């Protein structure tokens, strides 16, 4: 079929298999161009199909030659209906891994559930033995806690007082003011239950109990801090509380892994266009200004550049990863450079529907957004009939 983008707000209902495959190949080529990383050998990536998790899987496999197991929650295609992009990404990733003789298996299901965890443990036991790196990169609006059966939904709200600021409709470029009402107490609890560290700890506890972690194993989860501009809705909002919890969980996990010489890290990453971040109000406007400034200063990075740098310059240098005073690895260092933030803050005040085309990188934002779904990718012929029914060969 001929596949075209069908946008609905901050989601696209279709995805292009060849565009997704090209994105994956571009990321692989980038990692290869940066040389070999003396990194992990057997890697589990939870949230492996898009964004930072996919970049982590690609870096481990094509930078270090690692065997990888990827866990994600994606929709397969049916006749006339495309799969979700993460499904196509994974199919392409596995194809490329196979060409190099790299082990790659995937599990599609709810990572929060006991069933998916058990399936993953069985696969590791049968085929890899032990894992030396676990990347935890889930971004989900909902989680059912397998112990209580309670389904929690996260919300993206400020805490204490309402927050009014500018936001942009990325499709029309219209800047407007948005007011977000403050969260209620159970909103905070629910967001922490979904995006905090409880599930990460469950994964690592169970892997450790089942003796599936190699001596010296590392686990990394991703966090975000961001600037003062967005802090009411992000770092000091409900999602920030969840990130606080995630970050505290790293210390708990590190204590538990001490016996095997293992360690849990938080990596604070840069703001980027992903399916997760485009759903947060105010953030897309910030990102479009940030892209403009970082590109001008030659500091721009995407997920793959960020994670390749995380592996090569932080995690696998031969010395313990450098961390900030709160124990976190920082690869948001370029985003938070003083001159970058001063410029973004100045542009923020100038941002209106009229000024935006010249002061923000709306084109870059939009292209990245379309790219997430395999559209507007260079070198892909979108007029061509393509088979939407792509399979993931190593799906368990
Ligand atoms: P994303 O939306 O691109 O990827 C989320 C991944 O989680 C996908 O592989 C998806 O299939 C998987 N997933 C979601 N629900 C699942 C479930 N129930 N079971 C199994 N898999 C599931 O998100 P992104 O942006 O890469 O986020 C990953 C992490 O990075 C999050 O913790 C996020 O907060 C963090 N981060 C994101 C930043 C950004 O600007 N996008 C910046 C800094 C950190």
mmCIF file of C-alpha atoms in Angstrom, residues 17-315:
data_model
loop_
_atom_site.group_PDB
_atom_site.id
_atom_site.type_symbol
_atom_site.label_atom_id
_atom_site.label_comp_id
_atom_site.label_asym_id
_atom_site.label_seq_id
_atom_site.Cartn_x
_atom_site.Cartn_y
_atom_site.Cartn_z
ATOM 1 C CA UNK A 17 8.133 0.731 7.340
ATOM 2 C CA UNK A 18 10.834 1.891 4.941
ATOM 3 C CA UNK A 19 11.171 5.296 6.587
ATOM 4 C CA UNK A 20 11.471 3.641 9.996
ATOM 5 C CA UNK A 21 14.046 1.212 8.588
ATOM 6 C CA UNK A 22 16.038 4.087 7.099
ATOM 7 C CA UNK A 23 16.026 5.892 10.459
ATOM 8 C CA UNK A 24 17.427 2.790 12.116
ATOM 9 C CA UNK A 25 20.087 2.388 9.425
ATOM 10 C CA UNK A 26 21.085 6.050 9.817
ATOM 11 C CA UNK A 27 21.489 5.525 13.561
ATOM 12 C CA UNK A 28 23.530 2.372 13.027
ATOM 13 C CA UNK A 29 25.798 4.200 10.575
ATOM 14 C CA UNK A 30 26.314 6.995 13.067
ATOM 15 C CA UNK A 31 27.336 4.561 15.811
ATOM 16 C CA UNK A 32 29.677 2.712 13.458
ATOM 17 C CA UNK A 33 31.271 6.019 12.379
ATOM 18 C CA UNK A 34 32.241 6.745 15.984
ATOM 19 C CA UNK A 35 34.314 3.582 16.341
ATOM 20 C CA UNK A 36 34.193 0.589 18.633
ATOM 21 C CA UNK A 37 33.199 0.965 22.264
ATOM 22 C CA UNK A 38 34.659 -1.521 24.687
ATOM 23 C CA UNK A 39 31.212 -1.885 26.163
ATOM 24 C CA UNK A 40 28.607 -4.404 27.258
ATOM 25 C CA UNK A 41 28.255 -7.886 25.791
ATOM 26 C CA UNK A 42 24.775 -9.029 26.817
ATOM 27 C CA UNK A 43 22.180 -6.328 27.095
ATOM 28 C CA UNK A 44 18.528 -6.104 28.070
ATOM 29 C CA UNK A 45 16.729 -2.939 26.950
ATOM 30 C CA UNK A 46 13.313 -2.321 28.485
ATOM 31 C CA UNK A 47 11.584 0.188 26.190
ATOM 32 C CA UNK A 48 13.780 -0.758 23.230
ATOM 33 C CA UNK A 49 11.723 0.205 20.194
ATOM 34 C CA UNK A 50 11.809 4.015 19.953
ATOM 35 C CA UNK A 51 13.589 7.089 21.336
ATOM 36 C CA UNK A 52 16.402 6.665 23.839
ATOM 37 C CA UNK A 53 15.801 2.934 24.326
ATOM 38 C CA UNK A 54 16.170 2.164 20.620
ATOM 39 C CA UNK A 55 19.303 4.327 20.496
ATOM 40 C CA UNK A 56 20.645 2.354 23.467
ATOM 41 C CA UNK A 57 20.001 -0.963 21.771
ATOM 42 C CA UNK A 58 21.653 0.247 18.565
ATOM 43 C CA UNK A 59 24.686 1.609 20.419
ATOM 44 C CA UNK A 60 25.151 -1.608 22.416
ATOM 45 C CA UNK A 61 24.806 -3.827 19.348
ATOM 46 C CA UNK A 62 26.630 -1.843 16.690
ATOM 47 C CA UNK A 63 29.088 -0.008 18.942
ATOM 48 C CA UNK A 64 30.087 -2.945 21.131
ATOM 49 C CA UNK A 65 28.861 -6.021 19.265
ATOM 50 C CA UNK A 66 26.455 -6.868 22.110
ATOM 51 C CA UNK A 67 23.750 -9.495 22.050
ATOM 52 C CA UNK A 68 20.504 -7.701 22.831
ATOM 53 C CA UNK A 69 17.052 -8.545 24.092
ATOM 54 C CA UNK A 70 14.528 -5.761 23.590
ATOM 55 C CA UNK A 71 11.226 -5.404 25.441
ATOM 56 C CA UNK A 72 8.575 -2.963 24.202
ATOM 57 C CA UNK A 73 4.852 -2.468 23.689
ATOM 58 C CA UNK A 74 4.052 -1.985 20.007
ATOM 59 C CA UNK A 75 1.226 -2.708 17.614
ATOM 60 C CA UNK A 76 1.868 -5.130 14.731
ATOM 61 C CA UNK A 77 0.405 -4.407 11.317
ATOM 62 C CA UNK A 78 -2.747 -5.969 9.912
ATOM 63 C CA UNK A 79 -3.771 -5.928 6.250
ATOM 64 C CA UNK A 80 -4.297 -2.286 5.263
ATOM 65 C CA UNK A 81 -3.278 -0.996 8.722
ATOM 66 C CA UNK A 82 0.283 -0.083 9.494
ATOM 67 C CA UNK A 83 2.176 -1.199 12.581
ATOM 68 C CA UNK A 84 3.304 1.317 15.194
ATOM 69 C CA UNK A 85 6.740 2.796 14.411
ATOM 70 C CA UNK A 86 8.522 0.885 17.175
ATOM 71 C CA UNK A 87 7.441 -2.354 15.543
ATOM 72 C CA UNK A 88 8.954 -1.370 12.204
ATOM 73 C CA UNK A 89 12.057 0.011 13.934
ATOM 74 C CA UNK A 90 12.620 -3.296 15.671
ATOM 75 C CA UNK A 91 12.097 -5.327 12.512
ATOM 76 C CA UNK A 92 14.768 -3.203 10.819
ATOM 77 C CA UNK A 93 17.087 -3.366 13.812
ATOM 78 C CA UNK A 94 16.916 -7.160 13.885
ATOM 79 C CA UNK A 95 17.501 -7.415 10.150
ATOM 80 C CA UNK A 96 20.631 -5.302 10.404
ATOM 81 C CA UNK A 97 21.826 -7.205 13.477
ATOM 82 C CA UNK A 98 21.397 -10.486 11.634
ATOM 83 C CA UNK A 99 23.521 -9.231 8.750
ATOM 84 C CA UNK A 100 26.382 -8.829 11.218
ATOM 85 C CA UNK A 101 25.638 -12.108 12.979
ATOM 86 C CA UNK A 102 24.557 -10.309 16.156
ATOM 87 C CA UNK A 103 22.095 -12.013 18.500
ATOM 88 C CA UNK A 104 18.827 -10.034 18.797
ATOM 89 C CA UNK A 105 15.514 -11.202 20.238
ATOM 90 C CA UNK A 106 12.463 -9.161 21.135
ATOM 91 C CA UNK A 107 9.457 -9.395 23.428
ATOM 92 C CA UNK A 108 6.337 -7.367 22.667
ATOM 93 C CA UNK A 109 4.073 -6.876 25.665
ATOM 94 C CA UNK A 110 3.458 -4.951 28.865
ATOM 95 C CA UNK A 111 6.809 -4.638 30.637
ATOM 96 C CA UNK A 112 4.999 -3.776 33.880
ATOM 97 C CA UNK A 113 3.366 -7.204 33.985
ATOM 98 C CA UNK A 114 4.729 -10.350 35.646
ATOM 99 C CA UNK A 115 4.102 -12.333 32.442
ATOM 100 C CA UNK A 116 6.439 -10.235 30.319
ATOM 101 C CA UNK A 117 9.073 -10.228 33.048
ATOM 102 C CA UNK A 118 8.916 -14.027 33.335
ATOM 103 C CA UNK A 119 9.059 -14.448 29.576
ATOM 104 C CA UNK A 120 12.162 -12.260 29.502
ATOM 105 C CA UNK A 121 13.829 -14.210 32.321
ATOM 106 C CA UNK A 122 13.112 -17.525 30.571
ATOM 107 C CA UNK A 123 14.674 -16.187 27.384
ATOM 108 C CA UNK A 124 17.783 -14.949 29.182
ATOM 109 C CA UNK A 125 18.146 -18.283 31.008
ATOM 110 C CA UNK A 126 17.772 -20.271 27.819
ATOM 111 C CA UNK A 127 19.884 -18.155 25.494
ATOM 112 C CA UNK A 128 22.144 -15.587 27.143
ATOM 113 C CA UNK A 129 22.759 -16.853 30.657
ATOM 114 C CA UNK A 130 23.496 -13.522 32.296
ATOM 115 C CA UNK A 131 23.105 -9.866 31.389
ATOM 116 C CA UNK A 132 25.750 -7.216 31.990
ATOM 117 C CA UNK A 133 23.719 -4.104 31.125
ATOM 118 C CA UNK A 134 20.033 -3.369 31.703
ATOM 119 C CA UNK A 135 18.707 -0.160 30.162
ATOM 120 C CA UNK A 136 15.386 0.996 31.573
ATOM 121 C CA UNK A 137 13.783 3.408 29.101
ATOM 122 C CA UNK A 138 10.030 3.094 29.436
ATOM 123 C CA UNK A 139 7.775 6.065 28.795
ATOM 124 C CA UNK A 140 4.151 5.186 29.406
ATOM 125 C CA UNK A 141 1.019 7.040 30.470
ATOM 126 C CA UNK A 142 -0.377 4.039 32.339
ATOM 127 C CA UNK A 143 0.786 1.151 34.525
ATOM 128 C CA UNK A 144 -1.047 -1.687 36.185
ATOM 129 C CA UNK A 145 0.848 -2.721 39.284
ATOM 130 C CA UNK A 146 1.001 -6.527 39.092
ATOM 131 C CA UNK A 147 1.011 -6.881 42.894
ATOM 132 C CA UNK A 148 -2.078 -4.776 43.611
ATOM 133 C CA UNK A 149 -3.901 -5.010 40.269
ATOM 134 C CA UNK A 150 -4.409 -1.230 40.458
ATOM 135 C CA UNK A 151 -4.116 0.701 37.194
ATOM 136 C CA UNK A 152 -2.382 4.058 37.611
ATOM 137 C CA UNK A 153 -2.542 6.878 35.076
ATOM 138 C CA UNK A 154 0.089 9.567 34.997
ATOM 139 C CA UNK A 155 -0.732 13.243 34.519
ATOM 140 C CA UNK A 156 1.508 16.115 33.468
ATOM 141 C CA UNK A 157 0.569 18.891 35.856
ATOM 142 C CA UNK A 158 2.188 21.497 38.073
ATOM 143 C CA UNK A 159 2.079 21.049 41.837
ATOM 144 C CA UNK A 160 0.653 23.627 44.247
ATOM 145 C CA UNK A 161 -0.486 26.390 41.905
ATOM 146 C CA UNK A 162 -1.720 26.571 38.362
ATOM 147 C CA UNK A 163 0.849 27.309 35.674
ATOM 148 C CA UNK A 164 0.314 29.669 32.768
ATOM 149 C CA UNK A 165 2.772 29.936 29.945
ATOM 150 C CA UNK A 166 3.178 29.816 26.202
ATOM 151 C CA UNK A 167 2.732 26.681 24.181
ATOM 152 C CA UNK A 168 2.759 25.908 20.474
ATOM 153 C CA UNK A 169 0.634 23.779 18.202
ATOM 154 C CA UNK A 170 3.406 22.058 16.273
ATOM 155 C CA UNK A 171 1.265 21.484 13.202
ATOM 156 C CA UNK A 172 0.028 25.070 12.726
ATOM 157 C CA UNK A 173 2.838 26.967 14.466
ATOM 158 C CA UNK A 174 0.259 28.895 16.512
ATOM 159 C CA UNK A 175 1.577 30.154 19.842
ATOM 160 C CA UNK A 176 -1.034 30.497 22.554
ATOM 161 C CA UNK A 177 -1.207 30.710 26.287
ATOM 162 C CA UNK A 178 -2.074 27.627 28.240
ATOM 163 C CA UNK A 179 -3.077 27.319 31.875
ATOM 164 C CA UNK A 180 -2.601 23.978 33.536
ATOM 165 C CA UNK A 181 -4.432 23.413 36.793
ATOM 166 C CA UNK A 182 -2.428 22.002 39.684
ATOM 167 C CA UNK A 183 -2.348 18.303 40.390
ATOM 168 C CA UNK A 184 -4.349 16.698 43.159
ATOM 169 C CA UNK A 185 -2.548 14.511 45.693
ATOM 170 C CA UNK A 186 -3.569 11.277 44.003
ATOM 171 C CA UNK A 187 -2.344 12.650 40.639
ATOM 172 C CA UNK A 188 1.131 12.830 42.134
ATOM 173 C CA UNK A 189 0.908 9.324 43.573
ATOM 174 C CA UNK A 190 -0.358 7.924 40.301
ATOM 175 C CA UNK A 191 2.344 9.610 38.222
ATOM 176 C CA UNK A 192 5.031 8.334 40.580
ATOM 177 C CA UNK A 193 3.501 4.849 40.359
ATOM 178 C CA UNK A 194 3.749 4.928 36.544
ATOM 179 C CA UNK A 195 7.006 6.799 35.862
ATOM 180 C CA UNK A 196 8.870 6.432 39.178
ATOM 181 C CA UNK A 197 11.347 3.705 40.039
ATOM 182 C CA UNK A 198 9.119 0.938 41.427
ATOM 183 C CA UNK A 199 8.964 -1.113 38.254
ATOM 184 C CA UNK A 200 12.693 -0.634 37.540
ATOM 185 C CA UNK A 201 13.438 -1.990 41.009
ATOM 186 C CA UNK A 202 11.067 -4.937 40.426
ATOM 187 C CA UNK A 203 12.922 -5.838 37.227
ATOM 188 C CA UNK A 204 16.351 -5.639 38.816
ATOM 189 C CA UNK A 205 15.298 -7.427 42.025
ATOM 190 C CA UNK A 206 13.873 -10.318 40.041
ATOM 191 C CA UNK A 207 16.841 -10.513 37.637
ATOM 192 C CA UNK A 208 19.186 -10.503 40.624
ATOM 193 C CA UNK A 209 17.198 -13.135 42.537
ATOM 194 C CA UNK A 210 17.183 -15.389 39.492
ATOM 195 C CA UNK A 211 20.963 -14.957 39.174
ATOM 196 C CA UNK A 212 20.596 -13.424 35.723
ATOM 197 C CA UNK A 213 22.903 -10.473 36.332
ATOM 198 C CA UNK A 214 26.609 -10.907 35.607
ATOM 199 C CA UNK A 215 29.230 -9.808 38.121
ATOM 200 C CA UNK A 216 29.682 -6.059 37.800
ATOM 201 C CA UNK A 217 26.371 -5.630 35.943
ATOM 202 C CA UNK A 218 25.191 -2.084 35.312
ATOM 203 C CA UNK A 219 21.685 -0.746 34.987
ATOM 204 C CA UNK A 220 20.785 2.706 33.689
ATOM 205 C CA UNK A 221 17.476 4.595 33.721
ATOM 206 C CA UNK A 222 16.875 7.907 31.987
ATOM 207 C CA UNK A 223 15.815 11.133 33.626
ATOM 208 C CA UNK A 224 15.332 14.776 32.700
ATOM 209 C CA UNK A 225 15.878 18.061 34.494
ATOM 210 C CA UNK A 226 15.562 20.926 32.006
ATOM 211 C CA UNK A 227 15.548 24.690 32.508
ATOM 212 C CA UNK A 228 13.703 27.040 34.871
ATOM 213 C CA UNK A 229 11.360 27.846 31.970
ATOM 214 C CA UNK A 230 9.714 24.443 32.035
ATOM 215 C CA UNK A 231 10.252 23.456 35.624
ATOM 216 C CA UNK A 232 6.707 24.189 36.865
ATOM 217 C CA UNK A 233 5.280 21.655 34.433
ATOM 218 C CA UNK A 234 8.246 19.291 34.354
ATOM 219 C CA UNK A 235 10.837 18.989 37.099
ATOM 220 C CA UNK A 236 8.708 20.578 39.840
ATOM 221 C CA UNK A 237 5.518 19.041 38.494
ATOM 222 C CA UNK A 238 4.067 15.545 38.776
ATOM 223 C CA UNK A 239 6.510 14.038 36.271
ATOM 224 C CA UNK A 240 9.389 15.607 38.209
ATOM 225 C CA UNK A 241 8.192 13.849 41.360
ATOM 226 C CA UNK A 242 8.295 10.590 39.428
ATOM 227 C CA UNK A 243 11.836 11.397 38.265
ATOM 228 C CA UNK A 244 12.834 12.211 41.877
ATOM 229 C CA UNK A 245 11.571 8.762 42.827
ATOM 230 C CA UNK A 246 13.368 7.126 39.901
ATOM 231 C CA UNK A 247 16.601 8.849 40.890
ATOM 232 C CA UNK A 248 16.276 7.764 44.529
ATOM 233 C CA UNK A 249 15.625 4.219 43.355
ATOM 234 C CA UNK A 250 19.056 4.166 41.700
ATOM 235 C CA UNK A 251 20.662 4.356 45.164
ATOM 236 C CA UNK A 252 18.453 1.533 46.474
ATOM 237 C CA UNK A 253 19.292 -0.662 43.506
ATOM 238 C CA UNK A 254 23.011 0.123 43.775
ATOM 239 C CA UNK A 255 22.958 -1.022 47.412
ATOM 240 C CA UNK A 256 21.322 -4.275 46.407
ATOM 241 C CA UNK A 257 23.761 -4.845 43.537
ATOM 242 C CA UNK A 258 26.829 -4.149 45.653
ATOM 243 C CA UNK A 259 27.146 -7.855 46.460
ATOM 244 C CA UNK A 260 27.756 -8.656 42.791
ATOM 245 C CA UNK A 261 29.823 -5.509 42.204
ATOM 246 C CA UNK A 262 26.975 -3.987 40.193
ATOM 247 C CA UNK A 263 25.669 -0.442 40.027
ATOM 248 C CA UNK A 264 22.572 1.503 39.045
ATOM 249 C CA UNK A 265 22.949 4.806 37.260
ATOM 250 C CA UNK A 266 20.659 7.607 36.279
ATOM 251 C CA UNK A 267 21.564 9.364 33.063
ATOM 252 C CA UNK A 268 20.030 12.805 32.681
ATOM 253 C CA UNK A 269 19.405 13.248 28.982
ATOM 254 C CA UNK A 270 18.674 16.171 26.724
ATOM 255 C CA UNK A 271 15.164 17.265 25.683
ATOM 256 C CA UNK A 272 14.342 15.682 22.342
ATOM 257 C CA UNK A 273 11.408 15.111 20.082
ATOM 258 C CA UNK A 274 9.998 11.688 20.900
ATOM 259 C CA UNK A 275 6.465 10.391 21.192
ATOM 260 C CA UNK A 276 6.739 10.861 24.958
ATOM 261 C CA UNK A 277 7.978 14.472 24.967
ATOM 262 C CA UNK A 278 5.587 15.772 22.317
ATOM 263 C CA UNK A 279 2.680 14.963 24.629
ATOM 264 C CA UNK A 280 3.865 17.392 27.326
ATOM 265 C CA UNK A 281 2.449 20.935 27.024
ATOM 266 C CA UNK A 282 4.962 23.813 26.787
ATOM 267 C CA UNK A 283 7.869 21.410 26.083
ATOM 268 C CA UNK A 284 7.539 21.419 22.252
ATOM 269 C CA UNK A 285 7.905 25.229 22.192
ATOM 270 C CA UNK A 286 10.965 24.960 24.392
ATOM 271 C CA UNK A 287 12.425 22.207 22.201
ATOM 272 C CA UNK A 288 11.871 24.165 18.986
ATOM 273 C CA UNK A 289 13.781 27.146 20.460
ATOM 274 C CA UNK A 290 16.431 24.890 21.954
ATOM 275 C CA UNK A 291 16.988 23.176 18.590
ATOM 276 C CA UNK A 292 17.479 26.551 16.915
ATOM 277 C CA UNK A 293 20.056 27.666 19.477
ATOM 278 C CA UNK A 294 21.901 24.349 19.739
ATOM 279 C CA UNK A 295 22.073 23.960 15.958
ATOM 280 C CA UNK A 296 23.437 27.498 15.629
ATOM 281 C CA UNK A 297 26.094 26.682 18.204
ATOM 282 C CA UNK A 298 26.831 23.338 16.585
ATOM 283 C CA UNK A 299 25.805 21.516 19.771
ATOM 284 C CA UNK A 300 22.686 19.762 18.544
ATOM 285 C CA UNK A 301 22.285 16.051 19.241
ATOM 286 C CA UNK A 302 19.532 13.508 18.648
ATOM 287 C CA UNK A 303 18.854 10.341 20.672
ATOM 288 C CA UNK A 304 21.620 8.393 18.971
ATOM 289 C CA UNK A 305 24.278 11.081 19.450
ATOM 290 C CA UNK A 306 23.278 11.366 23.109
ATOM 291 C CA UNK A 307 23.413 7.654 23.828
ATOM 292 C CA UNK A 308 26.563 7.029 21.820
ATOM 293 C CA UNK A 309 28.223 9.744 23.928
ATOM 294 C CA UNK A 310 26.769 8.214 27.096
ATOM 295 C CA UNK A 311 28.366 4.859 26.290
ATOM 296 C CA UNK A 312 31.664 6.097 24.899
ATOM 297 C CA UNK A 313 32.374 9.059 27.157
ATOM 298 C CA UNK A 314 30.599 8.188 30.399
ATOM 299 C CA UNK A 315 29.775 4.516 30.941
#
